mmCIF file of C-alpha atoms in Angstrom:
data_model
loop_
_atom_site.group_PDB
_atom_site.id
_atom_site.type_symbol
_atom_site.label_atom_id
_atom_site.label_comp_id
_atom_site.label_asym_id
_atom_site.label_seq_id
_atom_site.Cartn_x
_atom_site.Cartn_y
_atom_site.Cartn_z
ATOM 1 C CA MET A 1 113.394 88.793 78.605
ATOM 2 C CA SER A 2 112.276 90.155 82.010
ATOM 3 C CA LEU A 3 112.310 94.137 81.350
ATOM 4 C CA ILE A 4 110.187 94.895 78.095
ATOM 5 C CA HIS A 5 109.682 98.621 77.972
ATOM 6 C CA ALA A 6 111.187 101.285 79.961
ATOM 7 C CA LEU A 7 111.001 105.090 79.771
ATOM 8 C CA VAL A 8 112.009 108.636 81.248
ATOM 9 C CA ALA A 9 109.414 111.133 81.246
ATOM 10 C CA ARG A 10 108.644 114.398 82.933
ATOM 11 C CA GLY A 11 104.800 114.446 83.673
ATOM 12 C CA THR A 12 102.984 112.905 80.707
ATOM 13 C CA THR A 13 105.948 113.920 78.514
ATOM 14 C CA ILE A 14 108.244 111.043 77.253
ATOM 15 C CA LEU A 15 111.646 112.139 77.105
ATOM 16 C CA ALA A 16 113.193 108.923 76.207
ATOM 17 C CA GLU A 17 112.178 105.273 75.943
ATOM 18 C CA HIS A 18 113.291 101.827 74.759
ATOM 19 C CA LYS A 19 110.927 98.881 73.691
ATOM 20 C CA ALA A 20 112.461 95.555 73.946
ATOM 21 C CA GLY A 21 109.568 93.799 72.594
ATOM 22 C CA LYS A 22 107.178 93.911 69.539
ATOM 23 C CA ARG A 23 103.786 94.395 71.233
ATOM 24 C CA ASP A 24 102.900 98.087 71.456
ATOM 25 C CA PHE A 25 101.869 99.005 75.158
ATOM 26 C CA SER A 26 101.756 102.990 74.292
ATOM 27 C CA GLN A 27 98.077 103.504 75.486
ATOM 28 C CA ALA A 28 99.047 101.572 78.926
ATOM 29 C CA THR A 29 102.098 103.808 79.292
ATOM 30 C CA THR A 30 100.294 107.136 78.237
ATOM 31 C CA THR A 31 97.419 105.955 80.615
ATOM 32 C CA ILE A 32 99.740 105.266 83.683
ATOM 33 C CA LEU A 33 101.752 108.532 83.180
ATOM 34 C CA SER A 34 98.596 110.518 83.091
ATOM 35 C CA LYS A 35 97.503 109.157 86.563
ATOM 36 C CA ILE A 36 100.691 109.627 88.396
ATOM 37 C CA PRO A 37 100.663 112.700 90.399
ATOM 38 C CA PRO A 38 103.588 115.172 90.419
ATOM 39 C CA THR A 39 106.054 114.809 93.288
ATOM 40 C CA ASP A 40 108.734 117.282 93.403
ATOM 41 C CA ARG A 41 110.371 116.308 96.590
ATOM 42 C CA HIS A 42 108.942 113.395 97.764
ATOM 43 C CA GLU A 43 109.718 109.903 96.116
ATOM 44 C CA ALA A 44 106.826 107.687 95.164
ATOM 45 C CA LYS A 45 106.849 104.005 94.223
ATOM 46 C CA LEU A 46 104.123 102.187 92.472
ATOM 47 C CA THR A 47 103.330 98.893 90.690
ATOM 48 C CA TYR A 48 100.528 98.422 88.253
ATOM 49 C CA VAL A 49 99.305 94.985 86.839
ATOM 50 C CA TRP A 50 97.957 94.422 83.500
ATOM 51 C CA GLU A 51 97.426 90.811 82.274
ATOM 52 C CA GLN A 52 100.699 89.123 82.917
ATOM 53 C CA TYR A 53 102.581 92.264 83.045
ATOM 54 C CA LEU A 54 103.786 94.654 85.786
ATOM 55 C CA PHE A 55 104.194 98.185 85.313
ATOM 56 C CA HIS A 56 106.629 99.526 87.991
ATOM 57 C CA TYR A 57 107.531 103.080 88.483
ATOM 58 C CA VAL A 58 109.589 105.673 90.588
ATOM 59 C CA SER A 59 108.526 109.233 90.503
ATOM 60 C CA GLU A 60 110.887 111.800 92.030
ATOM 61 C CA GLY A 61 111.986 115.329 91.298
ATOM 62 C CA GLY A 62 109.251 115.946 88.765
ATOM 63 C CA PHE A 63 110.767 112.962 86.720
ATOM 64 C CA ILE A 64 108.930 109.714 86.169
ATOM 65 C CA TYR A 65 111.170 106.560 85.522
ATOM 66 C CA LEU A 66 109.002 103.594 84.306
ATOM 67 C CA VAL A 67 109.680 99.776 83.343
ATOM 68 C CA MET A 68 107.060 97.160 82.370
ATOM 69 C CA ALA A 69 108.171 93.633 83.245
ATOM 70 C CA ASP A 70 107.061 90.136 83.191
ATOM 71 C CA GLU A 71 105.088 89.203 86.139
ATOM 72 C CA ALA A 72 107.552 86.600 86.990
ATOM 73 C CA ALA A 73 110.168 89.213 87.151
ATOM 74 C CA GLY A 74 108.943 89.823 90.578
ATOM 75 C CA ARG A 75 109.498 93.513 91.932
ATOM 76 C CA ARG A 76 112.941 93.467 93.422
ATOM 77 C CA MET A 77 114.868 93.351 90.031
ATOM 78 C CA PRO A 78 112.572 96.007 87.987
ATOM 79 C CA PHE A 79 113.142 98.365 90.661
ATOM 80 C CA ALA A 80 116.878 97.785 91.016
ATOM 81 C CA PHE A 81 116.735 98.706 87.012
ATOM 82 C CA LEU A 82 114.724 101.802 88.076
ATOM 83 C CA ALA A 83 117.024 102.767 90.756
ATOM 84 C CA GLU A 84 120.015 102.602 88.316
ATOM 85 C CA LEU A 85 118.217 104.247 85.579
ATOM 86 C CA GLN A 86 117.235 107.319 88.035
ATOM 87 C CA ARG A 87 120.904 107.187 88.974
ATOM 88 C CA GLN A 88 122.435 107.373 85.388
ATOM 89 C CA PHE A 89 119.811 109.851 84.031
ATOM 90 C CA LEU A 90 120.451 112.331 86.916
ATOM 91 C CA SER A 91 124.336 111.824 86.523
ATOM 92 C CA THR A 92 123.899 113.198 82.728
ATOM 93 C CA PRO A 93 124.095 117.128 82.333
ATOM 94 C CA THR A 94 120.598 116.874 80.831
ATOM 95 C CA GLY A 95 118.922 114.902 83.876
ATOM 96 C CA SER A 96 120.724 117.418 86.582
ATOM 97 C CA GLY A 97 119.173 120.586 84.569
ATOM 98 C CA SER A 98 115.712 121.901 83.887
ATOM 99 C CA LEU A 99 113.788 120.276 81.143
ATOM 100 C CA ASP A 100 110.605 122.068 81.300
ATOM 101 C CA ASP A 101 110.952 123.153 77.513
ATOM 102 C CA THR A 102 112.090 119.647 76.255
ATOM 103 C CA PRO A 103 109.816 118.367 73.524
ATOM 104 C CA ALA A 104 108.413 114.897 73.829
ATOM 105 C CA TYR A 105 111.381 112.366 72.856
ATOM 106 C CA GLY A 106 113.769 115.132 73.099
ATOM 107 C CA LEU A 107 116.452 113.052 74.833
ATOM 108 C CA GLN A 108 115.867 110.077 72.647
ATOM 109 C CA GLY A 109 119.100 110.573 70.729
ATOM 110 C CA SER A 110 121.102 111.480 73.855
ATOM 111 C CA PHE A 111 119.682 109.135 76.742
ATOM 112 C CA GLY A 112 118.099 106.356 74.447
ATOM 113 C CA PRO A 113 121.182 104.200 73.923
ATOM 114 C CA THR A 114 121.878 104.610 77.770
ATOM 115 C CA LEU A 115 118.347 103.092 78.411
ATOM 116 C CA SER A 116 118.571 100.371 75.738
ATOM 117 C CA ASN A 117 122.090 99.204 77.075
ATOM 118 C CA LEU A 118 120.776 99.448 80.831
ATOM 119 C CA MET A 119 117.748 97.102 79.901
ATOM 120 C CA HIS A 120 120.095 95.020 78.098
ATOM 121 C CA THR A 121 122.227 94.548 80.938
ATOM 122 C CA PHE A 122 119.537 93.691 83.424
ATOM 123 C CA ASN A 123 117.637 91.318 81.160
ATOM 124 C CA THR A 124 121.010 89.257 80.482
ATOM 125 C CA SER A 125 123.033 89.525 83.873
ATOM 126 C CA PRO A 126 121.627 92.146 86.331
ATOM 127 C CA PRO A 127 124.219 93.128 89.046
ATOM 128 C CA VAL A 128 124.164 91.489 92.159
ATOM 129 C CA ASP A 129 125.317 94.482 94.163
ATOM 130 C CA GLU A 130 122.836 96.580 92.564
ATOM 131 C CA LEU A 131 120.265 94.372 93.320
ATOM 132 C CA THR A 132 121.082 94.450 96.984
ATOM 133 C CA ARG A 133 121.331 98.206 97.143
ATOM 134 C CA ALA A 134 117.658 98.230 95.635
ATOM 135 C CA GLN A 135 116.472 95.737 98.154
ATOM 136 C CA ASN A 136 117.864 97.917 101.085
ATOM 137 C CA GLU A 137 116.086 101.116 99.491
ATOM 138 C CA LEU A 138 112.887 99.026 99.234
ATOM 139 C CA ASN A 139 112.839 98.114 102.786
ATOM 140 C CA GLN A 140 112.613 101.814 103.746
ATOM 141 C CA VAL A 141 109.656 102.211 101.490
ATOM 142 C CA LYS A 142 106.545 102.415 103.314
ATOM 143 C CA SER A 143 104.133 101.118 100.808
ATOM 144 C CA ILE A 144 104.117 99.915 97.264
ATOM 145 C CA MET A 145 100.704 99.431 95.927
ATOM 146 C CA VAL A 146 99.632 97.534 93.180
ATOM 147 C CA GLN A 147 96.629 98.934 90.817
ATOM 148 C CA ASN A 148 95.017 97.054 87.738
ATOM 149 C CA VAL A 149 95.945 98.964 84.612
ATOM 150 C CA GLU A 150 93.070 96.759 82.740
ATOM 151 C CA GLN A 151 90.365 98.646 85.046
ATOM 152 C CA ILE A 152 91.976 101.964 84.170
ATOM 153 C CA LEU A 153 91.972 101.335 80.479
ATOM 154 C CA SER A 154 88.431 99.936 80.241
ATOM 155 C CA ARG A 155 86.731 102.325 82.739
ATOM 156 C CA GLY A 156 88.800 105.412 82.900
ATOM 157 C CA GLU A 157 89.049 107.089 86.268
ATOM 158 C CA ARG A 158 88.615 103.857 88.146
ATOM 159 C CA ILE A 159 91.401 102.310 89.962
ATOM 160 C CA GLU A 160 91.207 99.081 92.072
ATOM 161 C CA LEU A 161 94.124 98.673 94.727
ATOM 162 C CA LEU A 162 95.392 94.972 94.600
ATOM 163 C CA VAL A 163 97.971 95.338 97.452
ATOM 164 C CA ASP A 164 97.559 96.582 101.019
ATOM 165 C CA LYS A 165 100.061 98.916 102.435
ATOM 166 C CA THR A 166 103.130 97.021 103.798
ATOM 167 C CA ASP A 167 102.971 98.895 107.103
ATOM 168 C CA VAL A 168 99.710 97.334 107.634
ATOM 169 C CA MET A 169 101.279 93.859 107.366
ATOM 170 C CA ALA A 170 104.040 95.040 109.709
ATOM 171 C CA GLY A 171 101.444 96.334 112.119
ATOM 172 C CA GLN A 172 99.743 92.889 112.103
ATOM 173 C CA ALA A 173 103.036 91.070 112.430
ATOM 174 C CA THR A 174 104.064 93.372 115.435
ATOM 175 C CA ALA A 175 100.531 92.577 117.029
ATOM 176 C CA PHE A 176 100.925 88.963 116.388
ATOM 177 C CA ARG A 177 104.121 88.785 118.132
ATOM 178 C CA ARG A 178 102.668 90.949 121.098
ATOM 179 C CA GLY A 179 99.816 88.457 121.469
ATOM 180 C CA ALA A 180 102.081 85.342 121.320
ATOM 181 C CA ARG A 181 104.309 86.857 124.235
ATOM 182 C CA ALA A 182 101.091 87.345 126.258
ATOM 183 C CA ALA A 183 99.711 83.939 125.515
ATOM 184 C CA ARG A 184 103.076 82.398 126.621
ATOM 185 C CA ARG A 185 102.851 84.704 129.958
ATOM 186 C CA GLN A 186 99.337 83.504 130.416
ATOM 187 C CA MET A 187 100.360 79.855 130.107
ATOM 188 C CA TRP A 188 103.191 79.993 132.225
ATOM 189 C CA TRP A 189 101.082 81.804 135.135
ATOM 190 C CA LYS A 190 98.467 79.283 134.789
ATOM 191 C CA ASN A 191 100.889 76.215 134.885
ATOM 192 C CA THR A 192 102.562 77.767 137.981
ATOM 193 C CA ARG A 193 99.223 78.157 139.644
ATOM 194 C CA ILE A 194 98.509 74.544 138.733
ATOM 195 C CA LEU A 195 101.814 73.574 140.350
ATOM 196 C CA ILE A 196 101.298 75.467 143.597
ATOM 197 C CA ILE A 197 97.806 74.073 144.038
ATOM 198 C CA SER A 198 99.091 70.575 143.326
ATOM 199 C CA CYS A 199 101.712 70.919 145.993
ATOM 200 C CA PHE A 200 99.097 72.284 148.523
ATOM 201 C CA VAL A 201 96.947 69.201 147.872
ATOM 202 C CA ALA A 202 99.680 66.680 148.158
ATOM 203 C CA LEU A 203 100.749 68.118 151.366
ATOM 204 C CA PHE A 204 97.204 68.170 152.699
ATOM 205 C CA LEU A 205 96.693 64.501 151.618
ATOM 206 C CA LEU A 206 100.013 63.546 153.366
ATOM 207 C CA TYR A 207 98.817 65.229 156.422
ATOM 208 C CA LEU A 208 95.300 63.347 156.549
ATOM 209 C CA LEU A 209 97.373 60.038 156.135
ATOM 210 C CA ALA A 210 99.604 60.749 158.917
ATOM 211 C CA ALA A 211 96.668 62.166 161.171
ATOM 212 C CA GLN A 212 95.200 58.811 160.832
ATOM 213 C CA PHE A 213 97.824 57.005 162.795
ATOM 214 C CA CYS A 214 99.348 59.809 164.848
ATOM 215 C CA GLY A 215 96.341 61.870 165.803
ATOM 216 C CA ALA A 216 95.408 65.481 164.521
ATOM 217 C CA GLY A 217 98.215 67.086 166.376
ATOM 218 C CA LEU A 218 100.603 64.369 165.101
ATOM 219 C CA ASN A 219 101.775 64.020 168.699
ATOM 220 C CA HIS A 220 100.820 60.226 169.245
ATOM 221 C CA CYS A 221 103.475 58.968 166.850
ATOM 222 C CA THR A 222 106.510 60.176 169.057
ATOM 223 C CA ALA A 223 108.833 57.677 169.514
ATOM 224 C CA PRO A 224 109.015 56.164 172.986
ATOM 225 C CA HIS A 225 112.138 56.995 175.139
#
C-alpha cells in the first residue's frame, strides 16, 4: 500500500479525509496544515519527510490537497493522485463553490467515498495516462522543496530544508554544458595551433636538409642542361 492517508482541507480545517492505514498521523497532518501559507491564486507544491513517510501536498485556490505515502512510492505517483483528487474535488458542486462556513469534516459524507475510491484505484492500478499528465505538470513546477516533519513536531517553528530548488540544479546543468562546449573549443584551437606549428617545423627541417646539398638559395641543385 503506497498511499496511506489523504485529505482535502481549507486552511487548517479538514473537509474530508480517508485513512487507509491503522496508524494515526493526525498530529503530523495538523502540524503540516498549520505551516502551509494561504495561496488563493498561485499553486504551491511541497513535500515533507517524516521517518519513512512522505507528506505531499498541493495548495491552490484556498484548498489544500494532501496525501501521505511510503517513501518507496517516490513523488510522481502521489502528485498524480493529488492532481486527480484536485480535479475531482473541483468538479463537484461543493468544490466549485465557497466553503468558508463549512465545518470540519463537513464534506466527509459527500466527498469521503470519492476520496476512498480514488486512493484504492491509485494503490492497486494507478492510471498510466494520469501519471503521464502529472509528470508533464511537474516539469513545469520550478521547485518542490522537501522539509523534515520530525523537526517541526519536536522543535515547533524550525524547518529544515532537505532538497534544493530544482531550478538551481537546472542552472548548474546549463553551466556545465556551457563549460564543456568552451573546453572543447579550447582543445580544438590548441590542437590546431600544434598542427600548424608542426607543419612549419617540418618545412623548416626540410629546408635545412635541402640547403646542405643545394646551398642556402637552393640554386646549386639545378639539373644540368
